Amino acid sequence: MINTKILGTTNEEIEEGAKILKNGGLVAFPTETVYGLGADALNPEAVGKVYSAKGRPSDNPMIVHIAGMEDLSKLTDRISRDMEILAEKFWPGPLTMVCHAKNIVPKVTTGGLDTVAVRFPSDPIALSLISKSTCPIAAPSANLSGKPSPTKVSHVIDDLYGRVDAIIEGKDCQVGIESTVLDMTEEIPMILRPGIVTEKEISEALNKEVRIDPSLREGVKGEFKPKAPGMKYKHYAPKAEMVIYRGDREKVSLAMAEEKMKRIKNGQKIEIIIFDETEPEKAAHEFFSRLRDCDKKGVDVILAAALKEEGVGMAVMNRMFKSAGYNIIEI
Ligand code: AMP
Ligand code: MG
């Protein structure tokens, strides 16, 4: 068990976090998407510790976080015009670009791949920590592998207290789901993980077609292998059984209410999750936190209504399907 320091957000405390990172330690910190667990991305030993603290499979690469455009050229020597356009439009912000990696990036950071995923976050605490550390920071979500991603510092403490050197106690994350991951290594960019930066926005910025990894469309059953290694793993799972109801909203509500009554009679504790379909950003903000609340309350079964699988709704549904292990009832 490691003696975990809880740090506030004063300059001195962020400075202390940065020093820990520089010395090869692990620091969890807030970003606008979800909390991240950071390590010096160019220090293989430090990155190795992230995998063990999270229990993360070693073929699941990390996103490397930077605090300025000059850091991008430390990681890759192939910055295309399209990458510049997207950086200009969406950075700092919740977009990750996968690009060809320079040799300086250790294989442990890229999960053995020749490419590296890079993001320039907008959260001021994250930016301050990265700049003070003076290294690019590898940072997957600061949860135990398989659990819902952490959107509040209490989630990070629940999962990682005693397993990391420090946790920075910031505010709740604004976005609530992880960044959009976009593969920029080919002529036509491809979305490997949907997020709040949507296909439409990217396509409009580049004025060209953007593909979506076919494996995102068909869940676990299909023959397509996802290009982002992390997308194949069981993810975001609450302790409760989870069932998604998909179809006309009114009929879905009725079916869920009926199922709830049936299950209560069987002595089960039920939670209903119905987000407003017209506000998928709000659903993104609340989703992971709702799952963790269910676990805390000892809920047995979560019944959740599907959102429309378009735009930000697609990103939320990608997480919801995984949380439920693709347990879907069509209404
Ligand atoms: P997390 O760090 O938990 O937000 O997950 C990062 C996601 O980005 C995972 O799904 C990874 O598999 C994916 N990823 C990271 N680096 C790469 C890369 N070089 N190529 C493809 N996918 C990547
Ligand atoms: Mg994660």
mmCIF file of C-alpha atoms and ligand atoms in Angstrom:
data_model
loop_
_atom_site.group_PDB
_atom_site.id
_atom_site.type_symbol
_atom_site.label_atom_id
_atom_site.label_comp_id
_atom_site.label_asym_id
_atom_site.label_seq_id
_atom_site.Cartn_x
_atom_site.Cartn_y
_atom_site.Cartn_z
ATOM 1 C CA MET A 1 0.000 0.000 0.000
ATOM 2 C CA ILE A 2 1.353 3.408 -1.013
ATOM 3 C CA ASN A 3 0.924 6.458 1.197
ATOM 4 C CA THR A 4 -1.348 8.536 -1.089
ATOM 5 C CA LYS A 5 -1.155 12.327 -0.710
ATOM 6 C CA ILE A 6 -4.358 14.274 -1.275
ATOM 7 C CA LEU A 7 -3.365 17.573 -2.876
ATOM 8 C CA GLY A 8 -5.425 20.724 -3.316
ATOM 9 C CA THR A 9 -5.212 23.057 -6.278
ATOM 10 C CA THR A 10 -2.934 25.813 -4.978
ATOM 11 C CA ASN A 11 0.145 26.585 -7.046
ATOM 12 C CA GLU A 12 2.394 24.947 -4.442
ATOM 13 C CA GLU A 13 0.337 21.761 -4.384
ATOM 14 C CA ILE A 14 0.274 21.472 -8.177
ATOM 15 C CA GLU A 15 4.014 22.108 -8.104
ATOM 16 C CA GLU A 16 4.336 19.196 -5.667
ATOM 17 C CA GLY A 17 2.276 16.960 -7.985
ATOM 18 C CA ALA A 18 4.470 17.968 -10.932
ATOM 19 C CA LYS A 19 7.608 17.070 -8.963
ATOM 20 C CA ILE A 20 6.179 13.614 -8.194
ATOM 21 C CA LEU A 21 5.498 13.091 -11.927
ATOM 22 C CA LYS A 22 8.992 14.243 -12.868
ATOM 23 C CA ASN A 23 10.448 11.744 -10.387
ATOM 24 C CA GLY A 24 8.555 8.835 -11.950
ATOM 25 C CA GLY A 25 5.524 8.803 -9.601
ATOM 26 C CA LEU A 26 1.788 8.577 -10.271
ATOM 27 C CA VAL A 27 -0.594 11.519 -9.821
ATOM 28 C CA ALA A 28 -4.357 11.487 -10.473
ATOM 29 C CA PHE A 29 -5.719 14.839 -11.659
ATOM 30 C CA PRO A 30 -8.909 16.396 -13.013
ATOM 31 C CA THR A 31 -9.445 17.007 -16.720
ATOM 32 C CA GLU A 32 -12.555 18.309 -18.489
ATOM 33 C CA THR A 33 -13.475 14.769 -19.653
ATOM 34 C CA VAL A 34 -12.831 12.423 -16.692
ATOM 35 C CA TYR A 35 -10.111 12.261 -14.002
ATOM 36 C CA GLY A 36 -6.797 10.963 -15.367
ATOM 37 C CA LEU A 37 -4.022 8.931 -13.748
ATOM 38 C CA GLY A 38 -0.797 10.551 -14.898
ATOM 39 C CA ALA A 39 2.798 9.401 -15.321
ATOM 40 C CA ASP A 40 5.764 10.751 -17.316
ATOM 41 C CA ALA A 41 4.934 9.366 -20.790
ATOM 42 C CA LEU A 42 8.613 9.096 -21.743
ATOM 43 C CA ASN A 43 9.595 7.131 -18.619
ATOM 44 C CA PRO A 44 8.810 3.428 -19.250
ATOM 45 C CA GLU A 45 9.072 2.502 -15.573
ATOM 46 C CA ALA A 46 6.595 5.212 -14.536
ATOM 47 C CA VAL A 47 4.121 4.205 -17.268
ATOM 48 C CA GLY A 48 4.464 0.562 -16.223
ATOM 49 C CA LYS A 49 3.243 1.534 -12.755
ATOM 50 C CA VAL A 50 0.049 3.011 -14.245
ATOM 51 C CA TYR A 51 -0.890 -0.371 -15.715
ATOM 52 C CA SER A 52 -0.423 -2.107 -12.374
ATOM 53 C CA ALA A 53 -2.192 0.583 -10.300
ATOM 54 C CA LYS A 54 -5.250 0.330 -12.570
ATOM 55 C CA GLY A 55 -5.034 -3.387 -13.318
ATOM 56 C CA ARG A 56 -5.019 -2.359 -16.991
ATOM 57 C CA PRO A 57 -4.138 -4.904 -19.723
ATOM 58 C CA SER A 58 -0.673 -4.049 -21.086
ATOM 59 C CA ASP A 59 -1.805 -3.954 -24.740
ATOM 60 C CA ASN A 60 -4.167 -1.035 -24.014
ATOM 61 C CA PRO A 61 -2.198 2.101 -24.899
ATOM 62 C CA MET A 62 -2.304 5.409 -23.051
ATOM 63 C CA ILE A 63 -3.315 8.834 -24.259
ATOM 64 C CA VAL A 64 -0.397 11.252 -23.914
ATOM 65 C CA HIS A 65 -1.442 14.670 -22.607
ATOM 66 C CA ILE A 66 0.367 17.838 -23.656
ATOM 67 C CA ALA A 67 0.098 21.483 -22.609
ATOM 68 C CA GLY A 68 1.204 23.226 -25.810
ATOM 69 C CA MET A 69 1.546 22.626 -29.538
ATOM 70 C CA GLU A 70 5.353 22.523 -29.250
ATOM 71 C CA ASP A 71 4.947 19.287 -27.232
ATOM 72 C CA LEU A 72 3.205 17.610 -30.187
ATOM 73 C CA SER A 73 6.391 17.719 -32.256
ATOM 74 C CA LYS A 74 8.259 15.986 -29.399
ATOM 75 C CA LEU A 75 5.993 12.949 -29.909
ATOM 76 C CA THR A 76 5.537 12.824 -33.692
ATOM 77 C CA ASP A 77 7.375 14.153 -36.735
ATOM 78 C CA ARG A 78 4.416 13.780 -39.053
ATOM 79 C CA ILE A 79 1.968 16.620 -38.409
ATOM 80 C CA SER A 80 -0.416 16.754 -41.350
ATOM 81 C CA ARG A 81 -2.392 19.809 -42.467
ATOM 82 C CA ASP A 82 -5.560 18.044 -41.232
ATOM 83 C CA MET A 83 -4.025 17.624 -37.779
ATOM 84 C CA GLU A 84 -3.159 21.319 -37.697
ATOM 85 C CA ILE A 85 -6.718 22.243 -38.658
ATOM 86 C CA LEU A 86 -8.226 20.015 -35.961
ATOM 87 C CA ALA A 87 -5.749 21.235 -33.327
ATOM 88 C CA GLU A 88 -6.626 24.815 -34.195
ATOM 89 C CA LYS A 89 -10.356 24.113 -33.922
ATOM 90 C CA PHE A 90 -10.649 21.604 -31.031
ATOM 91 C CA TRP A 91 -7.527 22.007 -28.869
ATOM 92 C CA PRO A 92 -7.355 22.517 -26.004
ATOM 93 C CA GLY A 93 -10.336 20.201 -25.623
ATOM 94 C CA PRO A 94 -11.810 16.668 -25.620
ATOM 95 C CA LEU A 95 -10.300 15.382 -28.896
ATOM 96 C CA THR A 96 -7.477 12.813 -29.028
ATOM 97 C CA MET A 97 -5.509 12.356 -32.246
ATOM 98 C CA VAL A 98 -3.662 9.112 -33.006
ATOM 99 C CA CYS A 99 -0.502 9.820 -35.039
ATOM 100 C CA HIS A 100 2.821 8.179 -36.018
ATOM 101 C CA ALA A 101 5.058 7.984 -32.930
ATOM 102 C CA LYS A 102 8.691 9.068 -32.753
ATOM 103 C CA ASN A 103 11.121 6.498 -31.322
ATOM 104 C CA ILE A 104 11.428 8.548 -28.144
ATOM 105 C CA VAL A 105 7.910 7.355 -27.132
ATOM 106 C CA PRO A 106 8.366 4.086 -25.187
ATOM 107 C CA LYS A 107 6.501 1.006 -26.434
ATOM 108 C CA VAL A 108 4.951 0.571 -22.980
ATOM 109 C CA THR A 109 3.149 3.910 -23.527
ATOM 110 C CA THR A 110 1.786 2.908 -26.947
ATOM 111 C CA GLY A 111 0.886 -0.669 -25.979
ATOM 112 C CA GLY A 112 3.484 -1.863 -28.489
ATOM 113 C CA LEU A 113 2.075 0.157 -31.425
ATOM 114 C CA ASP A 114 3.987 2.491 -33.787
ATOM 115 C CA THR A 115 1.391 5.186 -33.191
ATOM 116 C CA VAL A 116 0.726 7.464 -30.234
ATOM 117 C CA ALA A 117 -2.547 9.025 -29.084
ATOM 118 C CA VAL A 118 -2.189 12.714 -28.107
ATOM 119 C CA ARG A 119 -4.532 15.141 -26.393
ATOM 120 C CA PHE A 120 -4.210 18.792 -25.320
ATOM 121 C CA PRO A 121 -6.760 19.100 -22.475
ATOM 122 C CA SER A 122 -8.457 22.380 -21.567
ATOM 123 C CA ASP A 123 -8.814 21.956 -17.804
ATOM 124 C CA PRO A 124 -6.616 24.637 -16.149
ATOM 125 C CA ILE A 125 -5.433 22.310 -13.340
ATOM 126 C CA ALA A 126 -4.446 19.633 -15.878
ATOM 127 C CA LEU A 127 -2.612 22.199 -18.014
ATOM 128 C CA SER A 128 -0.799 23.681 -15.040
ATOM 129 C CA LEU A 129 0.285 20.224 -13.811
ATOM 130 C CA ILE A 130 1.542 19.160 -17.262
ATOM 131 C CA SER A 131 3.474 22.398 -17.861
ATOM 132 C CA LYS A 132 5.031 22.393 -14.408
ATOM 133 C CA SER A 133 6.123 18.758 -14.835
ATOM 134 C CA THR A 134 7.773 19.675 -18.180
ATOM 135 C CA CYS A 135 7.021 16.179 -19.525
ATOM 136 C CA PRO A 136 4.232 14.834 -21.714
ATOM 137 C CA ILE A 137 1.890 12.955 -19.371
ATOM 138 C CA ALA A 138 0.469 9.505 -20.152
ATOM 139 C CA ALA A 139 -2.934 9.445 -18.481
ATOM 140 C CA PRO A 140 -5.680 6.868 -18.815
ATOM 141 C CA SER A 141 -8.841 7.323 -16.775
ATOM 142 C CA ALA A 142 -8.149 7.254 -13.015
ATOM 143 C CA ASN A 143 -10.339 4.241 -12.199
ATOM 144 C CA LEU A 144 -9.684 0.557 -11.634
ATOM 145 C CA SER A 145 -9.835 -1.131 -15.031
ATOM 146 C CA GLY A 146 -13.375 -2.236 -15.905
ATOM 147 C CA LYS A 147 -15.139 0.139 -13.473
ATOM 148 C CA PRO A 148 -17.106 3.230 -14.531
ATOM 149 C CA SER A 149 -14.812 6.162 -15.361
ATOM 150 C CA PRO A 150 -14.262 8.687 -12.529
ATOM 151 C CA THR A 151 -15.948 12.072 -12.901
ATOM 152 C CA LYS A 152 -15.579 13.202 -9.258
ATOM 153 C CA VAL A 153 -12.548 13.094 -6.986
ATOM 154 C CA SER A 154 -14.452 10.793 -4.600
ATOM 155 C CA HIS A 155 -14.565 8.172 -7.408
ATOM 156 C CA VAL A 156 -10.780 8.356 -7.742
ATOM 157 C CA ILE A 157 -10.274 8.043 -3.982
ATOM 158 C CA ASP A 158 -12.622 5.016 -3.880
ATOM 159 C CA ASP A 159 -10.603 3.245 -6.602
ATOM 160 C CA LEU A 160 -6.994 4.370 -6.241
ATOM 161 C CA TYR A 161 -6.330 5.506 -2.656
ATOM 162 C CA GLY A 162 -3.276 3.551 -1.495
ATOM 163 C CA ARG A 163 -2.292 2.636 -5.083
ATOM 164 C CA VAL A 164 -0.922 5.986 -6.365
ATOM 165 C CA ASP A 165 1.411 8.680 -5.012
ATOM 166 C CA ALA A 166 -1.005 11.615 -5.104
ATOM 167 C CA ILE A 167 -4.551 12.614 -6.012
ATOM 168 C CA ILE A 168 -5.348 16.228 -6.891
ATOM 169 C CA GLU A 169 -8.694 17.190 -5.456
ATOM 170 C CA GLY A 170 -10.320 19.204 -8.254
ATOM 171 C CA LYS A 171 -13.905 19.905 -9.229
ATOM 172 C CA ASP A 172 -16.335 17.496 -10.901
ATOM 173 C CA CYS A 173 -15.522 16.924 -14.573
ATOM 174 C CA GLN A 174 -17.523 19.049 -16.961
ATOM 175 C CA VAL A 175 -17.880 16.648 -19.912
ATOM 176 C CA GLY A 176 -18.180 13.383 -17.971
ATOM 177 C CA ILE A 177 -17.176 10.935 -20.727
ATOM 178 C CA GLU A 178 -13.755 10.333 -22.258
ATOM 179 C CA SER A 179 -12.394 12.161 -25.312
ATOM 180 C CA THR A 180 -13.198 11.365 -28.930
ATOM 181 C CA VAL A 181 -10.307 9.231 -30.256
ATOM 182 C CA LEU A 182 -9.546 9.972 -33.914
ATOM 183 C CA ASP A 183 -7.033 8.029 -36.006
ATOM 184 C CA MET A 184 -5.104 10.534 -38.146
ATOM 185 C CA THR A 185 -2.571 8.084 -39.602
ATOM 186 C CA GLU A 186 -4.483 7.574 -42.853
ATOM 187 C CA GLU A 187 -5.816 9.922 -45.540
ATOM 188 C CA ILE A 188 -9.389 9.556 -44.250
ATOM 189 C CA PRO A 189 -9.581 10.089 -40.466
ATOM 190 C CA MET A 190 -11.404 7.421 -38.482
ATOM 191 C CA ILE A 191 -13.217 7.733 -35.153
ATOM 192 C CA LEU A 192 -12.029 4.903 -32.894
ATOM 193 C CA ARG A 193 -13.967 6.042 -29.824
ATOM 194 C CA PRO A 194 -16.915 8.468 -29.979
ATOM 195 C CA GLY A 195 -16.979 11.473 -27.653
ATOM 196 C CA ILE A 196 -18.544 14.901 -27.446
ATOM 197 C CA VAL A 197 -16.541 16.107 -30.449
ATOM 198 C CA THR A 198 -18.725 14.466 -33.098
ATOM 199 C CA GLU A 199 -18.183 12.982 -36.577
ATOM 200 C CA LYS A 200 -20.179 15.881 -38.045
ATOM 201 C CA GLU A 201 -18.041 18.548 -36.348
ATOM 202 C CA ILE A 202 -14.781 16.899 -37.449
ATOM 203 C CA SER A 203 -16.033 16.361 -40.977
ATOM 204 C CA GLU A 204 -17.147 19.997 -41.234
ATOM 205 C CA ALA A 205 -13.832 21.295 -39.891
ATOM 206 C CA LEU A 206 -11.845 19.253 -42.448
ATOM 207 C CA ASN A 207 -14.377 19.576 -45.217
ATOM 208 C CA LYS A 208 -14.074 15.881 -45.945
ATOM 209 C CA GLU A 209 -15.518 12.505 -45.074
ATOM 210 C CA VAL A 210 -14.691 10.976 -41.671
ATOM 211 C CA ARG A 211 -15.065 7.251 -41.059
ATOM 212 C CA ILE A 212 -16.288 5.522 -37.907
ATOM 213 C CA ASP A 213 -14.553 2.289 -36.843
ATOM 214 C CA PRO A 214 -17.053 -0.383 -38.036
ATOM 215 C CA SER A 215 -16.602 -2.319 -34.795
ATOM 216 C CA LEU A 216 -18.358 0.542 -32.946
ATOM 217 C CA ARG A 217 -21.548 -0.130 -34.835
ATOM 218 C CA GLU A 218 -22.171 -3.722 -33.975
ATOM 219 C CA GLY A 219 -21.211 -4.332 -30.384
ATOM 220 C CA VAL A 220 -19.556 -7.517 -29.210
ATOM 221 C CA LYS A 221 -21.038 -10.025 -31.612
ATOM 222 C CA GLY A 222 -19.518 -8.904 -34.909
ATOM 223 C CA GLU A 223 -16.356 -9.943 -36.696
ATOM 224 C CA PHE A 224 -14.693 -6.492 -36.767
ATOM 225 C CA LYS A 225 -11.755 -5.983 -34.430
ATOM 226 C CA PRO A 226 -11.654 -2.449 -32.997
ATOM 227 C CA LYS A 227 -8.579 -0.427 -34.007
ATOM 228 C CA ALA A 228 -8.324 1.120 -30.507
ATOM 229 C CA PRO A 229 -7.174 -1.847 -28.408
ATOM 230 C CA GLY A 230 -9.032 -0.560 -25.335
ATOM 231 C CA MET A 231 -12.405 -0.759 -27.051
ATOM 232 C CA LYS A 232 -12.458 -4.549 -26.946
ATOM 233 C CA TYR A 233 -12.383 -4.848 -23.170
ATOM 234 C CA LYS A 234 -15.320 -5.122 -20.786
ATOM 235 C CA HIS A 235 -15.769 -1.635 -19.489
ATOM 236 C CA TYR A 236 -17.633 0.734 -17.249
ATOM 237 C CA ALA A 237 -19.465 -2.104 -15.525
ATOM 238 C CA PRO A 238 -21.580 -1.371 -12.443
ATOM 239 C CA LYS A 239 -21.973 -4.175 -9.884
ATOM 240 C CA ALA A 240 -25.692 -4.308 -10.690
ATOM 241 C CA GLU A 241 -27.201 -6.199 -13.607
ATOM 242 C CA MET A 242 -28.055 -3.623 -16.279
ATOM 243 C CA VAL A 243 -30.734 -3.756 -18.990
ATOM 244 C CA ILE A 244 -31.165 -1.198 -21.792
ATOM 245 C CA TYR A 245 -34.595 -0.557 -23.297
ATOM 246 C CA ARG A 246 -34.508 0.732 -26.883
ATOM 247 C CA GLY A 247 -37.453 2.020 -28.923
ATOM 248 C CA ASP A 248 -40.267 4.553 -28.739
ATOM 249 C CA ARG A 249 -39.749 6.571 -25.541
ATOM 250 C CA GLU A 250 -43.325 6.320 -24.252
ATOM 251 C CA LYS A 251 -43.487 2.555 -24.778
ATOM 252 C CA VAL A 252 -40.035 2.198 -23.242
ATOM 253 C CA SER A 253 -41.120 4.074 -20.085
ATOM 254 C CA LEU A 254 -44.150 1.826 -19.727
ATOM 255 C CA ALA A 255 -42.151 -1.357 -20.244
ATOM 256 C CA MET A 256 -39.557 -0.223 -17.720
ATOM 257 C CA ALA A 257 -42.199 0.642 -15.103
ATOM 258 C CA GLU A 258 -43.806 -2.771 -15.583
ATOM 259 C CA GLU A 259 -40.476 -4.572 -15.264
ATOM 260 C CA LYS A 260 -39.663 -2.510 -12.177
ATOM 261 C CA MET A 261 -42.882 -3.623 -10.423
ATOM 262 C CA LYS A 262 -42.208 -7.254 -11.316
ATOM 263 C CA ARG A 263 -38.673 -7.141 -10.005
ATOM 264 C CA ILE A 264 -39.601 -5.289 -6.784
ATOM 265 C CA LYS A 265 -42.068 -8.099 -6.064
ATOM 266 C CA ASN A 266 -39.133 -10.491 -6.412
ATOM 267 C CA GLY A 267 -37.345 -8.515 -3.709
ATOM 268 C CA GLN A 268 -34.849 -6.760 -5.996
ATOM 269 C CA LYS A 269 -33.659 -3.163 -5.593
ATOM 270 C CA ILE A 270 -34.243 -1.327 -8.872
ATOM 271 C CA GLU A 271 -32.897 1.922 -10.325
ATOM 272 C CA ILE A 272 -34.369 3.550 -13.430
ATOM 273 C CA ILE A 273 -32.169 5.746 -15.632
ATOM 274 C CA ILE A 274 -34.012 7.893 -18.178
ATOM 275 C CA PHE A 275 -32.065 10.857 -19.567
ATOM 276 C CA ASP A 276 -33.713 13.635 -21.566
ATOM 277 C CA GLU A 277 -33.129 12.668 -25.222
ATOM 278 C CA THR A 278 -32.808 16.296 -26.235
ATOM 279 C CA GLU A 279 -29.859 16.865 -23.866
ATOM 280 C CA PRO A 280 -27.265 14.146 -24.556
ATOM 281 C CA GLU A 281 -24.500 16.400 -23.138
ATOM 282 C CA LYS A 282 -26.275 16.319 -19.783
ATOM 283 C CA ALA A 283 -26.531 12.521 -20.031
ATOM 284 C CA ALA A 284 -22.784 12.363 -20.745
ATOM 285 C CA HIS A 285 -22.098 14.547 -17.713
ATOM 286 C CA GLU A 286 -24.143 12.363 -15.347
ATOM 287 C CA PHE A 287 -23.893 8.807 -16.691
ATOM 288 C CA PHE A 288 -20.808 7.361 -14.956
ATOM 289 C CA SER A 289 -21.668 9.070 -11.691
ATOM 290 C CA ARG A 290 -25.166 7.530 -11.754
ATOM 291 C CA LEU A 291 -23.638 4.056 -12.169
ATOM 292 C CA ARG A 292 -21.329 4.570 -9.205
ATOM 293 C CA ASP A 293 -24.242 5.871 -7.100
ATOM 294 C CA CYS A 294 -26.161 2.673 -7.909
ATOM 295 C CA ASP A 295 -23.236 0.594 -6.651
ATOM 296 C CA LYS A 296 -23.066 2.633 -3.436
ATOM 297 C CA LYS A 297 -26.808 2.190 -2.862
ATOM 298 C CA GLY A 298 -26.598 -1.567 -3.419
ATOM 299 C CA VAL A 299 -28.929 -1.552 -6.435
ATOM 300 C CA ASP A 300 -29.508 -5.032 -7.928
ATOM 301 C CA VAL A 301 -30.817 -4.070 -11.360
ATOM 302 C CA ILE A 302 -30.498 -0.885 -13.429
ATOM 303 C CA LEU A 303 -33.120 -0.359 -16.145
ATOM 304 C CA ALA A 304 -31.915 2.318 -18.601
ATOM 305 C CA ALA A 305 -33.627 3.971 -21.565
ATOM 306 C CA ALA A 306 -31.510 4.235 -24.749
ATOM 307 C CA LEU A 307 -30.765 7.617 -26.317
ATOM 308 C CA LYS A 308 -30.719 8.229 -30.076
ATOM 309 C CA GLU A 309 -27.414 6.906 -31.412
ATOM 310 C CA GLU A 310 -26.340 10.100 -33.153
ATOM 311 C CA GLY A 311 -23.951 12.919 -32.282
ATOM 312 C CA VAL A 312 -23.204 13.056 -28.549
ATOM 313 C CA GLY A 313 -25.977 10.457 -28.029
ATOM 314 C CA MET A 314 -23.814 7.952 -29.915
ATOM 315 C CA ALA A 315 -20.947 8.562 -27.497
ATOM 316 C CA VAL A 316 -23.167 8.062 -24.442
ATOM 317 C CA MET A 317 -24.727 4.915 -25.942
ATOM 318 C CA ASN A 318 -21.260 3.466 -26.663
ATOM 319 C CA ARG A 319 -20.610 3.613 -22.887
ATOM 320 C CA MET A 320 -24.113 2.480 -21.931
ATOM 321 C CA PHE A 321 -23.959 -0.627 -24.174
ATOM 322 C CA LYS A 322 -20.637 -1.627 -22.630
ATOM 323 C CA SER A 323 -21.857 -1.030 -19.075
ATOM 324 C CA ALA A 324 -24.793 -3.311 -19.745
ATOM 325 C CA GLY A 325 -22.670 -5.917 -21.542
ATOM 326 C CA TYR A 326 -24.936 -5.326 -24.610
ATOM 327 C CA ASN A 327 -27.981 -6.502 -22.682
ATOM 328 C CA ILE A 328 -30.620 -4.739 -24.809
ATOM 329 C CA ILE A 329 -34.396 -5.181 -25.018
ATOM 330 C CA GLU A 330 -35.957 -3.851 -28.227
ATOM 331 C CA ILE A 331 -39.409 -2.375 -27.642
HETATM 332 P P1 AMP B 1 -8.365 5.727 -21.632
HETATM 333 O O1 AMP B 1 -6.921 5.994 -21.451
HETATM 334 O O2 AMP B 1 -8.934 4.848 -20.577
HETATM 335 O O3 AMP B 1 -9.145 6.979 -21.887
HETATM 336 O O4 AMP B 1 -8.424 4.923 -23.002
HETATM 337 C C1 AMP B 1 -7.676 5.374 -24.121
HETATM 338 C C2 AMP B 1 -8.265 4.802 -25.385
HETATM 339 O O5 AMP B 1 -7.491 5.238 -26.513
HETATM 340 C C3 AMP B 1 -8.253 3.287 -25.389
HETATM 341 O O6 AMP B 1 -9.416 2.789 -26.006
HETATM 342 C C4 AMP B 1 -7.011 3.001 -26.211
HETATM 343 O O7 AMP B 1 -7.051 1.718 -26.797
HETATM 344 C C5 AMP B 1 -7.048 4.121 -27.248
HETATM 345 N N1 AMP B 1 -5.706 4.380 -27.797
HETATM 346 C C6 AMP B 1 -4.659 4.904 -27.141
HETATM 347 N N2 AMP B 1 -3.558 4.949 -27.948
HETATM 348 C C7 AMP B 1 -3.930 4.435 -29.132
HETATM 349 C C8 AMP B 1 -3.243 4.195 -30.385
HETATM 350 N N3 AMP B 1 -1.956 4.498 -30.541
HETATM 351 N N4 AMP B 1 -3.956 3.628 -31.384
HETATM 352 C C9 AMP B 1 -5.261 3.324 -31.230
HETATM 353 N N5 AMP B 1 -5.949 3.523 -30.085
HETATM 354 C C10 AMP B 1 -5.307 4.069 -29.046
HETATM 355 MG MG MG B 2 -10.561 4.266 -19.285
#
